C-alpha positions as a LaTeX table, in Angstrom:
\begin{tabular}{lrrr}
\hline
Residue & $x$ (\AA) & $y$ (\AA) & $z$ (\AA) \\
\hline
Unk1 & 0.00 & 0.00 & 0.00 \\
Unk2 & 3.07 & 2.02 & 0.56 \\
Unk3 & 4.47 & 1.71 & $-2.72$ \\
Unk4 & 1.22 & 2.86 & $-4.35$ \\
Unk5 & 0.86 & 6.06 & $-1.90$ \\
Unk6 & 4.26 & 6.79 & $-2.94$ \\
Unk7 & 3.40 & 6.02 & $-7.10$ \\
Unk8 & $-0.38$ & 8.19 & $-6.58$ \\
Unk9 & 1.89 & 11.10 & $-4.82$ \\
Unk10 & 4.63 & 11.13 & $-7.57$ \\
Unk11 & 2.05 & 11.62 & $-10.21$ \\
Unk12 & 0.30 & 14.74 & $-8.38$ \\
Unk13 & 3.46 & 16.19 & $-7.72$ \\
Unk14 & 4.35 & 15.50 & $-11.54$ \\
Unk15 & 1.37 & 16.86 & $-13.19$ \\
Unk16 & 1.33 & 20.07 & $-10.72$ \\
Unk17 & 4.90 & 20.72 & $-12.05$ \\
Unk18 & 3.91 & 20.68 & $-15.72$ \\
Unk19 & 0.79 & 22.77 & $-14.92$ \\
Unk20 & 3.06 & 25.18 & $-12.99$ \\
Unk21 & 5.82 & 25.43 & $-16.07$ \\
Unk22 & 2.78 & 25.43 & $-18.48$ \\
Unk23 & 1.36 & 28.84 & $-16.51$ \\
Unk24 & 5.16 & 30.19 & $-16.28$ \\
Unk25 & 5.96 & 29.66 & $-19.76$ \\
Unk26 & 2.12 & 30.93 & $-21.59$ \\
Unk27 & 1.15 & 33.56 & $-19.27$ \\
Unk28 & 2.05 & 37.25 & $-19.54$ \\
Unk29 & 2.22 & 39.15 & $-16.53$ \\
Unk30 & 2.08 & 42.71 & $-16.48$ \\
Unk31 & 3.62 & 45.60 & $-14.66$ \\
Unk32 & 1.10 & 48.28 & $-15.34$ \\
Unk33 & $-0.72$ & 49.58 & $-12.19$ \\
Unk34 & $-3.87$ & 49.69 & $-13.57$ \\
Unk35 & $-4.39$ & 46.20 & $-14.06$ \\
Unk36 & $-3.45$ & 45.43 & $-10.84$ \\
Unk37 & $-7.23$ & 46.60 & $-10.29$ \\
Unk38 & $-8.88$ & 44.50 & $-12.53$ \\
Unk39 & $-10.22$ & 41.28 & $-11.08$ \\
Unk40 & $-9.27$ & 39.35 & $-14.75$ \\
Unk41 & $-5.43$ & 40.42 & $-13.69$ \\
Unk42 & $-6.08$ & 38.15 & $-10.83$ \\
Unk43 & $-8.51$ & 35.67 & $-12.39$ \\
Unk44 & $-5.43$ & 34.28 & $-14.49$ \\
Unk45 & $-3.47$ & 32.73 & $-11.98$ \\
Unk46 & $-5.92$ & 30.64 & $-10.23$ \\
Unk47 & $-4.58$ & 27.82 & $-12.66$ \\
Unk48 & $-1.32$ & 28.30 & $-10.36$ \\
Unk49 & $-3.01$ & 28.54 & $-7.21$ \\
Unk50 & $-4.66$ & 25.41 & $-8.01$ \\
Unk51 & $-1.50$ & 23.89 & $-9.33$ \\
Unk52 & 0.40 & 24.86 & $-5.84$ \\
Unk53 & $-2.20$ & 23.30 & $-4.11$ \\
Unk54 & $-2.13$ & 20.12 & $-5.75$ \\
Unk55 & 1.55 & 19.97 & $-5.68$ \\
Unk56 & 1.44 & 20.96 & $-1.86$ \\
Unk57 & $-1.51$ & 17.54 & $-1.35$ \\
Unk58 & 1.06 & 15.23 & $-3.19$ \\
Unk59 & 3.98 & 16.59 & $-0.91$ \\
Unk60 & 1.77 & 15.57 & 1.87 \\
Unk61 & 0.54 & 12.37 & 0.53 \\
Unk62 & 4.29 & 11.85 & $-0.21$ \\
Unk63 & 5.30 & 11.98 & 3.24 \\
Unk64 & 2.14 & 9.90 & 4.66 \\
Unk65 & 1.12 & 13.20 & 6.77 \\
Unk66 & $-2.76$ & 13.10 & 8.62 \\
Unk67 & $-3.41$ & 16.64 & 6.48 \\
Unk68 & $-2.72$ & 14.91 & 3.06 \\
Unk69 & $-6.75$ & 13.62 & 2.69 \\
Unk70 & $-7.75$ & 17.47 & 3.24 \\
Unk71 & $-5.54$ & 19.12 & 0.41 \\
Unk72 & $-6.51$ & 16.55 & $-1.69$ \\
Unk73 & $-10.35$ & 17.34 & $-0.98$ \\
Unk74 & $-9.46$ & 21.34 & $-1.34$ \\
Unk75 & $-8.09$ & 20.86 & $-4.35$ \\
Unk76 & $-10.30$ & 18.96 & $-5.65$ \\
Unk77 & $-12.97$ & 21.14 & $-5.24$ \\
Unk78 & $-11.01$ & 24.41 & $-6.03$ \\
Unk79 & $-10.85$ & 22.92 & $-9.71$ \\
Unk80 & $-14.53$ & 21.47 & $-9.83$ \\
Unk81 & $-16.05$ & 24.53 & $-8.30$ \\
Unk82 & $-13.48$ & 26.36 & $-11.16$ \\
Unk83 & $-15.14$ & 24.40 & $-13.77$ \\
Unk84 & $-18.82$ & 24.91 & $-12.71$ \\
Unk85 & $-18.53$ & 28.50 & $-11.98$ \\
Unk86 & $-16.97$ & 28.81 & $-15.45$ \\
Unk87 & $-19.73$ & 26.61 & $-17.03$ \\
Unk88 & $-22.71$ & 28.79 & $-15.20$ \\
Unk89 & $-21.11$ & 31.70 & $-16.32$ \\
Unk90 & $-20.80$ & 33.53 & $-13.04$ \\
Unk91 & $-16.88$ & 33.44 & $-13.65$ \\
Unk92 & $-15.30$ & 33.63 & $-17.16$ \\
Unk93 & $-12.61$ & 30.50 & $-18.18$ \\
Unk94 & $-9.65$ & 31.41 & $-16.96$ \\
Unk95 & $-7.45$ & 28.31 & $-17.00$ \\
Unk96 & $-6.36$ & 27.08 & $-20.17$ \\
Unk97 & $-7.82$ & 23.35 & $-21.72$ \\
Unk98 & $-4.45$ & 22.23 & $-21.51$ \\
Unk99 & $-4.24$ & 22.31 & $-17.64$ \\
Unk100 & $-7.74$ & 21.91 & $-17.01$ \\
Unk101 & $-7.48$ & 18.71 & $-18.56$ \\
Unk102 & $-4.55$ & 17.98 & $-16.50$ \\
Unk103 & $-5.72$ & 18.71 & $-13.46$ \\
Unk104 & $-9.07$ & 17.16 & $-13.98$ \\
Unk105 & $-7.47$ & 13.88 & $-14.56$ \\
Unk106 & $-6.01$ & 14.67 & $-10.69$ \\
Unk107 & $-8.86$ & 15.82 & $-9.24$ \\
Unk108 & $-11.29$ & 13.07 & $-9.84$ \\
Unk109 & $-8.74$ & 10.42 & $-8.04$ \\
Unk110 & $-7.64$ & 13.29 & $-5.60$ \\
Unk111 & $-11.59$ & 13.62 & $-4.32$ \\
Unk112 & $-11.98$ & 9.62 & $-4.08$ \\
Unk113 & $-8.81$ & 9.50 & $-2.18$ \\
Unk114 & $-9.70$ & 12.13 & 0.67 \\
Unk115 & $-13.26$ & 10.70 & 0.90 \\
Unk116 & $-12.70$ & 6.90 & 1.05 \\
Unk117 & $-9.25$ & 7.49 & 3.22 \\
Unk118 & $-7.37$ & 5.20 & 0.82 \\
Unk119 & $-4.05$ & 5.54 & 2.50 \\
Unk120 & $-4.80$ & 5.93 & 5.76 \\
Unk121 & $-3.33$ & 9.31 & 6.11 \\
Unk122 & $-6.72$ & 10.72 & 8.28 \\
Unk123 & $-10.18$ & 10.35 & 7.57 \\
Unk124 & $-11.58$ & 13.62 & 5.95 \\
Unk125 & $-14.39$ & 14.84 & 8.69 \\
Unk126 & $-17.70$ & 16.95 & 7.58 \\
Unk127 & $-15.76$ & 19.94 & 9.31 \\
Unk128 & $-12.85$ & 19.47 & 6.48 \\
Unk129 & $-15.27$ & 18.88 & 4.08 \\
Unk130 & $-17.32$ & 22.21 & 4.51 \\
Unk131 & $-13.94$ & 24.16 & 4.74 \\
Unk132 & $-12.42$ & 22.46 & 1.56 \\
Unk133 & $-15.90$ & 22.82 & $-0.21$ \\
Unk134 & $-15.63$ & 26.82 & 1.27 \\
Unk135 & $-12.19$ & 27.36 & 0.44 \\
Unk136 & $-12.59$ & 26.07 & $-3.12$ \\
Unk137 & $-15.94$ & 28.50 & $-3.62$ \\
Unk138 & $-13.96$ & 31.71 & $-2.29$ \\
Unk139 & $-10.80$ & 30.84 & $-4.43$ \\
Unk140 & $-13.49$ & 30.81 & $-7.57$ \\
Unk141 & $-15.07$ & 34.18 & $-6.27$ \\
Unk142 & $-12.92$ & 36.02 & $-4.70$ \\
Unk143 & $-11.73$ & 38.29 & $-7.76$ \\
Unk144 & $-15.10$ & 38.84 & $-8.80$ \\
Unk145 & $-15.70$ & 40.68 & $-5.10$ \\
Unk146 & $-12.49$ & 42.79 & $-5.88$ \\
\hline
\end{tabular}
């Protein structure tokens, strides 16, 4: 079971890297003032936010730690929440197919993991699930209420 917490934690860890160099390497950031005021400045890198977040649940997972199960649930609703608030139209798309792709093919396996407790790192309580499930809705928001 050991070997396959290690394999699962690898992967995350690997496909938050490419997402991060994929953000570094297509996104252009600007140093004009005023768009440090718009919230579509800021909308941009939640596809690195979400990317940090999975690469922070894999470090966890990695190192068998009791807080792995509830970075895996936060991220995996930062990116589904991202999705349906982009869907609904209350936010516009702001990560790129590429890496929603990518991190969709995370998320999904991230989610079962922190719900069913696969690895015994700490079962995920309905406290951790209302703050991941909060947490994922205020990342989504939050530059629309800038």
């Amino acid at each position: 079971m050991q070997r396959n917490r290690l394999f699962v934690s690898g992967v995350f860890i690997v496909l938050a890297l490419f997402v991060i160099i994929h953000f570094l390497l297509n996104t252009e950031i600007k140093v004009e003032f005023e768009t440090y005021f718009k919230p579509e400045y800021y909308l941009k890198f939640s596809a690195i936010l979400i990317a940090f977040t999975l690469l922070n649940a894999g470090i966890l997972l990695l190192k068998g730690l009791p807080k792995a199960n509830l970075m895996l649930a936060i991220f995996g609703y930062m990116l589904v929440l991202e999705i349906l608030f982009d869907l609904i139209g209350i936010t516009l798309p702001n990560i790129s197919t590429i890496a929603t792709v990518v991190l969709l093919t995370a998320a999904i396996p991230a989610l079962w993991i922190a719900h069913s407790n696969l690895f015994d790192t700490q079962k995920l309580s309905y406290k951790g699930l209302v703050i991941s499930l909060l947490i994922g809705a205020v990342e989504s928001l939050i530059p629309i209420w800038l």
